Amino acid sequence: MATPIFKITPTVQQYDWGKLGLSSKVAQFATAAGLADFVVDDSSPYAELWMGTHPKSPSVVPSIGKPLSQCLNKNPTLIGEAVIKKFSSEDGNLPFLFKVLAIEKALSIQSHPDLETAKVLHTQQPDIYKDPNHKPEMALALTPFTALCGFLPLPQIAAYLSVTPEFAALVTPSIAKRFNLAAASADLDAEAKQALKDVFSAVMTAEETEFKAQLKALVARYQAGNERDEERDVKDLVLKLDEQFPGDIGIFCVYLLNYVKLQPGEAIFLGAGEPHAYVSGDIMECMANSDNVIRAGLTPKLRDIPNLVSTLTYTAAPATKHRVQPSPFPGASTYSTLYDPPIPEFSVVQVVVPAEHHESHPALEGPSIAIVTEGNGSVSWGGKSDSLELSKGEVFFVSADLAATFTAVGEGLVVYRAFVEA
């Protein structure tokens, strides 16, 4: 490429759970950036904006009309020798995939396989698990965002078993007894993990006639206002999910998983084998470069309950375990905030530059993809002798080993930058 920073064209995914029309930030960004042939339909859902090199929906370099991966393959210095060596990126594929998600309806109860499991699933079922990579991911809230995230501490699940008879009816007395004994212990040892697995498996494999009857009774009880004190935090969620997915077994996961509510700027990380379901809101999402999902509920798509049950970690902990604590971005001033999850494939930095100010980032060892979510400005490099004008919705690539300066005009500039370093 002639320049080390250049614009790329993302792709839009329309899934049933996406927000409709311009209520979706995906549609807002695609419209503001002037994506070719993109016309908003107010009655259609716009769920995801993909930015990266995943073969399912790769970004394109508009100046040459070719996929980003082809460009990087021919210009390996843009990725950087260290990243290419560490992540086997000789083919031009980045180790991460960056997205915007706009969630109106809950996504499925799901998890993502670890690397070894992903390879096995891809070999056994390549039509379902279409790549051999793992998919740890981070969700960073752009708007108020809710999700089910990781298993609740065992005493909280035990409390639900004692006060929610419809939930308890899906678990045999012997399984419930072993679980309650485990919940009373302070240690989450192998025996406790097995007890949690037994409860989760019993719920997710319950006979359809049984769980639908219990769910109908549960919804009727909540609609009548007869919830117990311990159920009040999840009552509205149960009713909402039943409206979206009537009669779905996944609704009972509200008694097994943490219900988290994030404000803009807050983030959660989900490693391999952690059950979750995003419920509502707009987020930036970054993950390893994969599209592997094991689903088990709240979805019209294929459910793979055996693989979900067998591959979860069964780590039970408060939702704070999954929080990503932001920190200052090294080498920058007060306008950049780093979100650095405990995996090597990616980190994300939020850049919020006030009007007529600028923010300089040091050279990073690996490449970046960034999107403007608010405002206008520019990014410059090479001693500011070269620059690229930026506006809301535009997506651009930043080469490895390149310092860059972001300058805001008008009302300011907000950029989210995903990057990898070796």
Short mmCIF file of N, CA, C and O in Angstrom, two decimals, residues 203-288:
data_model
loop_
_atom_site.label_atom_id
_atom_site.label_comp_id
_atom_site.label_asym_id
_atom_site.label_seq_id
_atom_site.Cartn_x
_atom_site.Cartn_y
_atom_site.Cartn_z
N VAL A 203 -31.30 -29.42 33.47
CA VAL A 203 -32.20 -28.37 32.97
C VAL A 203 -32.22 -28.36 31.45
O VAL A 203 -33.28 -28.36 30.82
N MET A 204 -31.04 -28.35 30.84
CA MET A 204 -30.96 -28.18 29.38
C MET A 204 -31.44 -29.41 28.61
O MET A 204 -31.75 -29.32 27.42
N THR A 205 -31.50 -30.56 29.28
CA THR A 205 -31.97 -31.78 28.60
C THR A 205 -33.33 -32.23 29.11
O THR A 205 -33.77 -33.36 28.82
N ALA A 206 -34.02 -31.37 29.82
CA ALA A 206 -35.35 -31.72 30.34
C ALA A 206 -36.31 -32.03 29.19
O ALA A 206 -36.20 -31.46 28.09
N GLU A 207 -37.24 -32.92 29.45
CA GLU A 207 -38.24 -33.27 28.44
C GLU A 207 -39.06 -32.03 28.07
O GLU A 207 -39.44 -31.24 28.94
N GLU A 208 -39.36 -31.89 26.80
CA GLU A 208 -40.04 -30.69 26.32
C GLU A 208 -41.39 -30.50 26.98
O GLU A 208 -41.74 -29.37 27.39
N THR A 209 -42.15 -31.54 27.10
CA THR A 209 -43.47 -31.39 27.73
C THR A 209 -43.35 -30.91 29.17
O THR A 209 -44.16 -30.12 29.65
N GLU A 210 -42.30 -31.38 29.87
CA GLU A 210 -42.10 -31.00 31.27
C GLU A 210 -41.68 -29.55 31.40
O GLU A 210 -42.28 -28.77 32.15
N PHE A 211 -40.63 -29.14 30.66
CA PHE A 211 -40.15 -27.78 30.87
C PHE A 211 -41.13 -26.74 30.33
O PHE A 211 -41.24 -25.65 30.88
N LYS A 212 -41.87 -27.07 29.28
CA LYS A 212 -42.85 -26.10 28.78
C LYS A 212 -44.00 -25.91 29.77
O LYS A 212 -44.49 -24.79 29.96
N ALA A 213 -44.39 -26.99 30.41
CA ALA A 213 -45.45 -26.87 31.43
C ALA A 213 -44.96 -26.05 32.62
O ALA A 213 -45.69 -25.17 33.14
N GLN A 214 -43.74 -26.28 33.04
CA GLN A 214 -43.19 -25.53 34.16
C GLN A 214 -42.98 -24.06 33.79
O GLN A 214 -43.23 -23.16 34.61
N LEU A 215 -42.54 -23.80 32.57
CA LEU A 215 -42.33 -22.42 32.14
C LEU A 215 -43.67 -21.67 32.05
O LEU A 215 -43.76 -20.50 32.45
N LYS A 216 -44.68 -22.34 31.56
CA LYS A 216 -46.01 -21.73 31.50
C LYS A 216 -46.50 -21.35 32.90
O LYS A 216 -47.03 -20.25 33.11
N ALA A 217 -46.27 -22.24 33.85
CA ALA A 217 -46.68 -21.96 35.23
C ALA A 217 -45.86 -20.82 35.82
O ALA A 217 -46.39 -19.96 36.55
N LEU A 218 -44.58 -20.80 35.52
CA LEU A 218 -43.70 -19.74 36.01
C LEU A 218 -44.12 -18.37 35.49
O LEU A 218 -44.25 -17.40 36.25
N VAL A 219 -44.35 -18.28 34.19
CA VAL A 219 -44.75 -17.01 33.57
C VAL A 219 -46.08 -16.54 34.14
O VAL A 219 -46.26 -15.35 34.46
N ALA A 220 -47.02 -17.47 34.30
CA ALA A 220 -48.33 -17.10 34.86
C ALA A 220 -48.17 -16.57 36.29
O ALA A 220 -48.84 -15.59 36.69
N ARG A 221 -47.30 -17.21 37.07
CA ARG A 221 -47.09 -16.75 38.44
C ARG A 221 -46.48 -15.36 38.47
O ARG A 221 -46.90 -14.49 39.25
N TYR A 222 -45.49 -15.10 37.61
CA TYR A 222 -44.86 -13.78 37.57
C TYR A 222 -45.83 -12.72 37.06
O TYR A 222 -45.86 -11.59 37.56
N GLN A 223 -46.63 -13.08 36.07
CA GLN A 223 -47.61 -12.11 35.54
C GLN A 223 -48.65 -11.74 36.60
O GLN A 223 -49.17 -10.63 36.60
N ALA A 224 -48.92 -12.68 37.49
CA ALA A 224 -49.88 -12.43 38.56
C ALA A 224 -49.25 -11.68 39.74
O ALA A 224 -49.95 -11.34 40.71
N GLY A 225 -47.94 -11.43 39.67
CA GLY A 225 -47.26 -10.71 40.74
C GLY A 225 -46.96 -11.54 41.95
O GLY A 225 -46.81 -11.01 43.06
N ASN A 226 -46.83 -12.85 41.78
CA ASN A 226 -46.61 -13.73 42.92
C ASN A 226 -45.16 -14.19 43.05
O ASN A 226 -44.88 -15.28 43.55
N GLU A 227 -44.22 -13.37 42.61
CA GLU A 227 -42.82 -13.74 42.74
C GLU A 227 -42.34 -13.60 44.19
O GLU A 227 -42.86 -12.77 44.94
N ARG A 228 -41.34 -14.41 44.54
CA ARG A 228 -40.71 -14.28 45.85
C ARG A 228 -39.70 -13.14 45.82
O ARG A 228 -39.27 -12.69 44.75
N ASP A 229 -39.28 -12.69 46.98
CA ASP A 229 -38.32 -11.59 47.04
C ASP A 229 -37.04 -11.92 46.26
O ASP A 229 -36.50 -11.05 45.57
N GLU A 230 -36.58 -13.17 46.38
CA GLU A 230 -35.32 -13.56 45.73
C GLU A 230 -35.43 -13.58 44.21
O GLU A 230 -34.40 -13.61 43.51
N GLU A 231 -36.66 -13.56 43.68
CA GLU A 231 -36.86 -13.66 42.23
C GLU A 231 -37.05 -12.30 41.55
O GLU A 231 -37.09 -12.24 40.32
N ARG A 232 -37.15 -11.25 42.33
CA ARG A 232 -37.54 -9.97 41.75
C ARG A 232 -36.54 -9.42 40.73
O ARG A 232 -36.92 -8.77 39.77
N ASP A 233 -35.26 -9.71 40.95
CA ASP A 233 -34.25 -9.19 40.03
C ASP A 233 -34.35 -9.82 38.64
O ASP A 233 -33.90 -9.21 37.66
N VAL A 234 -34.93 -11.02 38.55
CA VAL A 234 -34.98 -11.69 37.25
C VAL A 234 -36.40 -11.82 36.70
O VAL A 234 -36.59 -12.30 35.58
N LYS A 235 -37.39 -11.39 37.45
CA LYS A 235 -38.78 -11.53 37.01
C LYS A 235 -38.99 -10.88 35.64
O LYS A 235 -39.52 -11.51 34.70
N ASP A 236 -38.62 -9.61 35.50
CA ASP A 236 -38.85 -8.91 34.24
C ASP A 236 -38.08 -9.55 33.10
O ASP A 236 -38.56 -9.59 31.96
N LEU A 237 -36.89 -10.06 33.39
CA LEU A 237 -36.09 -10.71 32.35
C LEU A 237 -36.78 -11.99 31.88
O LEU A 237 -36.83 -12.26 30.68
N VAL A 238 -37.32 -12.77 32.81
CA VAL A 238 -38.04 -13.99 32.42
C VAL A 238 -39.21 -13.66 31.51
O VAL A 238 -39.41 -14.30 30.46
N LEU A 239 -39.99 -12.65 31.86
CA LEU A 239 -41.15 -12.28 31.05
C LEU A 239 -40.72 -11.74 29.69
O LEU A 239 -41.37 -12.03 28.66
N LYS A 240 -39.63 -10.98 29.66
CA LYS A 240 -39.12 -10.46 28.39
C LYS A 240 -38.66 -11.58 27.48
O LYS A 240 -38.99 -11.62 26.28
N LEU A 241 -37.89 -12.51 28.02
CA LEU A 241 -37.37 -13.62 27.21
C LEU A 241 -38.51 -14.52 26.73
O LEU A 241 -38.45 -15.06 25.61
N ASP A 242 -39.54 -14.68 27.55
CA ASP A 242 -40.67 -15.51 27.12
C ASP A 242 -41.45 -14.85 25.98
O ASP A 242 -42.01 -15.54 25.13
N GLU A 243 -41.48 -13.52 25.96
CA GLU A 243 -42.11 -12.82 24.83
C GLU A 243 -41.29 -13.03 23.57
O GLU A 243 -41.84 -13.20 22.48
N GLN A 244 -39.97 -13.01 23.69
CA GLN A 244 -39.10 -13.14 22.53
C GLN A 244 -38.97 -14.59 22.06
O GLN A 244 -38.94 -14.85 20.85
N PHE A 245 -38.90 -15.51 23.00
CA PHE A 245 -38.71 -16.93 22.68
C PHE A 245 -39.68 -17.77 23.52
O PHE A 245 -39.27 -18.45 24.48
N PRO A 246 -40.98 -17.71 23.23
CA PRO A 246 -41.97 -18.40 24.06
C PRO A 246 -41.69 -19.90 24.14
O PRO A 246 -41.41 -20.55 23.14
N GLY A 247 -41.76 -20.41 25.37
CA GLY A 247 -41.60 -21.84 25.58
C GLY A 247 -40.20 -22.36 25.39
O GLY A 247 -40.01 -23.56 25.17
N ASP A 248 -39.18 -21.51 25.51
CA ASP A 248 -37.79 -21.92 25.25
C ASP A 248 -37.09 -22.32 26.56
O ASP A 248 -37.14 -21.59 27.55
N ILE A 249 -36.39 -23.44 26.53
CA ILE A 249 -35.68 -23.93 27.71
C ILE A 249 -34.62 -22.95 28.19
O ILE A 249 -34.30 -22.87 29.38
N GLY A 250 -34.06 -22.16 27.27
CA GLY A 250 -33.00 -21.22 27.63
C GLY A 250 -33.43 -20.20 28.67
O GLY A 250 -32.57 -19.62 29.35
N ILE A 251 -34.73 -19.96 28.81
CA ILE A 251 -35.21 -18.98 29.78
C ILE A 251 -34.84 -19.39 31.20
O ILE A 251 -34.57 -18.53 32.06
N PHE A 252 -34.75 -20.68 31.47
CA PHE A 252 -34.40 -21.13 32.82
C PHE A 252 -32.94 -20.82 33.18
O PHE A 252 -32.56 -20.93 34.35
N CYS A 253 -32.15 -20.40 32.19
CA CYS A 253 -30.75 -20.05 32.49
C CYS A 253 -30.63 -18.78 33.33
O CYS A 253 -29.56 -18.50 33.87
N VAL A 254 -31.73 -18.02 33.47
CA VAL A 254 -31.66 -16.84 34.34
C VAL A 254 -31.42 -17.25 35.79
O VAL A 254 -30.98 -16.43 36.60
N TYR A 255 -31.70 -18.52 36.14
CA TYR A 255 -31.47 -19.01 37.49
C TYR A 255 -30.11 -19.68 37.64
O TYR A 255 -29.77 -20.16 38.72
N LEU A 256 -29.34 -19.66 36.57
CA LEU A 256 -28.02 -20.30 36.58
C LEU A 256 -26.88 -19.35 36.27
O LEU A 256 -25.74 -19.59 36.67
N LEU A 257 -27.17 -18.26 35.55
CA LEU A 257 -26.13 -17.35 35.08
C LEU A 257 -26.29 -15.96 35.69
O LEU A 257 -27.40 -15.53 36.00
N ASN A 258 -25.17 -15.26 35.84
CA ASN A 258 -25.19 -13.88 36.32
C ASN A 258 -25.92 -12.98 35.33
O ASN A 258 -25.69 -13.05 34.12
N TYR A 259 -26.78 -12.11 35.86
CA TYR A 259 -27.45 -11.10 35.04
C TYR A 259 -26.71 -9.79 35.26
O TYR A 259 -26.75 -9.22 36.35
N VAL A 260 -26.00 -9.33 34.24
CA VAL A 260 -25.16 -8.14 34.38
C VAL A 260 -25.77 -6.97 33.61
O VAL A 260 -26.37 -7.15 32.55
N LYS A 261 -25.58 -5.78 34.16
CA LYS A 261 -26.05 -4.55 33.54
C LYS A 261 -24.88 -3.59 33.47
O LYS A 261 -24.36 -3.16 34.50
N LEU A 262 -24.44 -3.27 32.25
CA LEU A 262 -23.29 -2.41 32.05
C LEU A 262 -23.73 -1.03 31.57
O LEU A 262 -24.69 -0.90 30.80
N GLN A 263 -23.00 -0.02 31.99
CA GLN A 263 -23.17 1.32 31.48
C GLN A 263 -22.11 1.58 30.41
O GLN A 263 -21.10 0.87 30.34
N PRO A 264 -22.32 2.59 29.55
CA PRO A 264 -21.32 2.88 28.51
C PRO A 264 -19.91 3.02 29.11
O PRO A 264 -19.73 3.65 30.15
N GLY A 265 -18.96 2.39 28.46
CA GLY A 265 -17.58 2.41 28.93
C GLY A 265 -17.21 1.24 29.81
O GLY A 265 -16.03 1.05 30.12
N GLU A 266 -18.19 0.42 30.21
CA GLU A 266 -17.90 -0.78 31.00
C GLU A 266 -17.81 -1.99 30.08
O GLU A 266 -18.44 -2.03 29.02
N ALA A 267 -17.03 -2.99 30.49
CA ALA A 267 -16.76 -4.13 29.61
C ALA A 267 -16.70 -5.44 30.38
O ALA A 267 -16.39 -5.47 31.58
N ILE A 268 -17.01 -6.53 29.66
CA ILE A 268 -16.87 -7.88 30.19
C ILE A 268 -16.07 -8.71 29.21
O ILE A 268 -16.08 -8.46 28.00
N PHE A 269 -15.37 -9.72 29.75
CA PHE A 269 -14.60 -10.65 28.92
C PHE A 269 -15.12 -12.07 29.16
O PHE A 269 -15.40 -12.45 30.30
N LEU A 270 -15.22 -12.84 28.09
CA LEU A 270 -15.70 -14.21 28.17
C LEU A 270 -14.68 -15.13 27.50
O LEU A 270 -14.47 -15.07 26.30
N GLY A 271 -14.03 -15.95 28.32
CA GLY A 271 -13.08 -16.90 27.79
C GLY A 271 -13.77 -18.15 27.28
O GLY A 271 -15.00 -18.28 27.32
N ALA A 272 -12.98 -19.09 26.82
CA ALA A 272 -13.54 -20.35 26.30
C ALA A 272 -14.32 -21.07 27.39
O ALA A 272 -13.95 -21.07 28.56
N GLY A 273 -15.45 -21.65 26.98
CA GLY A 273 -16.23 -22.46 27.90
C GLY A 273 -17.03 -21.71 28.92
O GLY A 273 -17.52 -22.30 29.89
N GLU A 274 -17.23 -20.39 28.73
CA GLU A 274 -18.04 -19.59 29.64
C GLU A 274 -19.42 -19.36 29.03
O GLU A 274 -19.54 -18.73 27.97
N PRO A 275 -20.50 -19.85 29.65
CA PRO A 275 -21.83 -19.67 29.08
C PRO A 275 -22.27 -18.22 29.17
O PRO A 275 -21.98 -17.53 30.15
N HIS A 276 -22.97 -17.75 28.15
CA HIS A 276 -23.43 -16.36 28.15
C HIS A 276 -24.52 -16.17 27.12
O HIS A 276 -24.75 -17.01 26.25
N ALA A 277 -25.19 -15.03 27.24
CA ALA A 277 -26.19 -14.61 26.26
C ALA A 277 -26.34 -13.09 26.38
O ALA A 277 -26.68 -12.60 27.45
N TYR A 278 -26.05 -12.38 25.32
CA TYR A 278 -26.27 -10.94 25.32
C TYR A 278 -27.77 -10.68 25.19
O TYR A 278 -28.45 -11.32 24.39
N VAL A 279 -28.29 -9.73 25.98
CA VAL A 279 -29.73 -9.53 26.05
C VAL A 279 -30.18 -8.27 25.32
O VAL A 279 -31.13 -8.29 24.54
N SER A 280 -29.51 -7.13 25.55
CA SER A 280 -29.93 -5.90 24.89
C SER A 280 -28.81 -4.87 24.94
O SER A 280 -27.97 -4.89 25.84
N GLY A 281 -28.82 -3.95 23.96
CA GLY A 281 -27.87 -2.84 23.96
C GLY A 281 -26.97 -2.83 22.74
O GLY A 281 -27.01 -3.73 21.90
N ASP A 282 -26.14 -1.79 22.66
CA ASP A 282 -25.17 -1.64 21.57
C ASP A 282 -23.77 -1.76 22.17
O ASP A 282 -23.47 -1.12 23.19
N ILE A 283 -22.92 -2.54 21.53
CA ILE A 283 -21.58 -2.77 22.06
C ILE A 283 -20.53 -2.77 20.96
O ILE A 283 -20.83 -3.02 19.79
N MET A 284 -19.30 -2.49 21.36
CA MET A 284 -18.14 -2.88 20.58
C MET A 284 -17.77 -4.28 21.05
O MET A 284 -17.74 -4.55 22.26
N GLU A 285 -17.49 -5.16 20.11
CA GLU A 285 -17.10 -6.52 20.47
C GLU A 285 -15.81 -6.86 19.74
O GLU A 285 -15.67 -6.61 18.54
N CYS A 286 -14.86 -7.42 20.48
CA CYS A 286 -13.62 -7.88 19.85
C CYS A 286 -13.38 -9.31 20.28
O CYS A 286 -13.67 -9.69 21.43
N MET A 287 -12.84 -10.12 19.37
CA MET A 287 -12.67 -11.55 19.63
C MET A 287 -11.51 -12.07 18.80
O MET A 287 -11.02 -11.40 17.89
N ALA A 288 -11.04 -13.26 19.14
CA ALA A 288 -10.12 -13.94 18.25
C ALA A 288 -10.83 -14.17 16.92
O ALA A 288 -12.06 -14.23 16.85
#
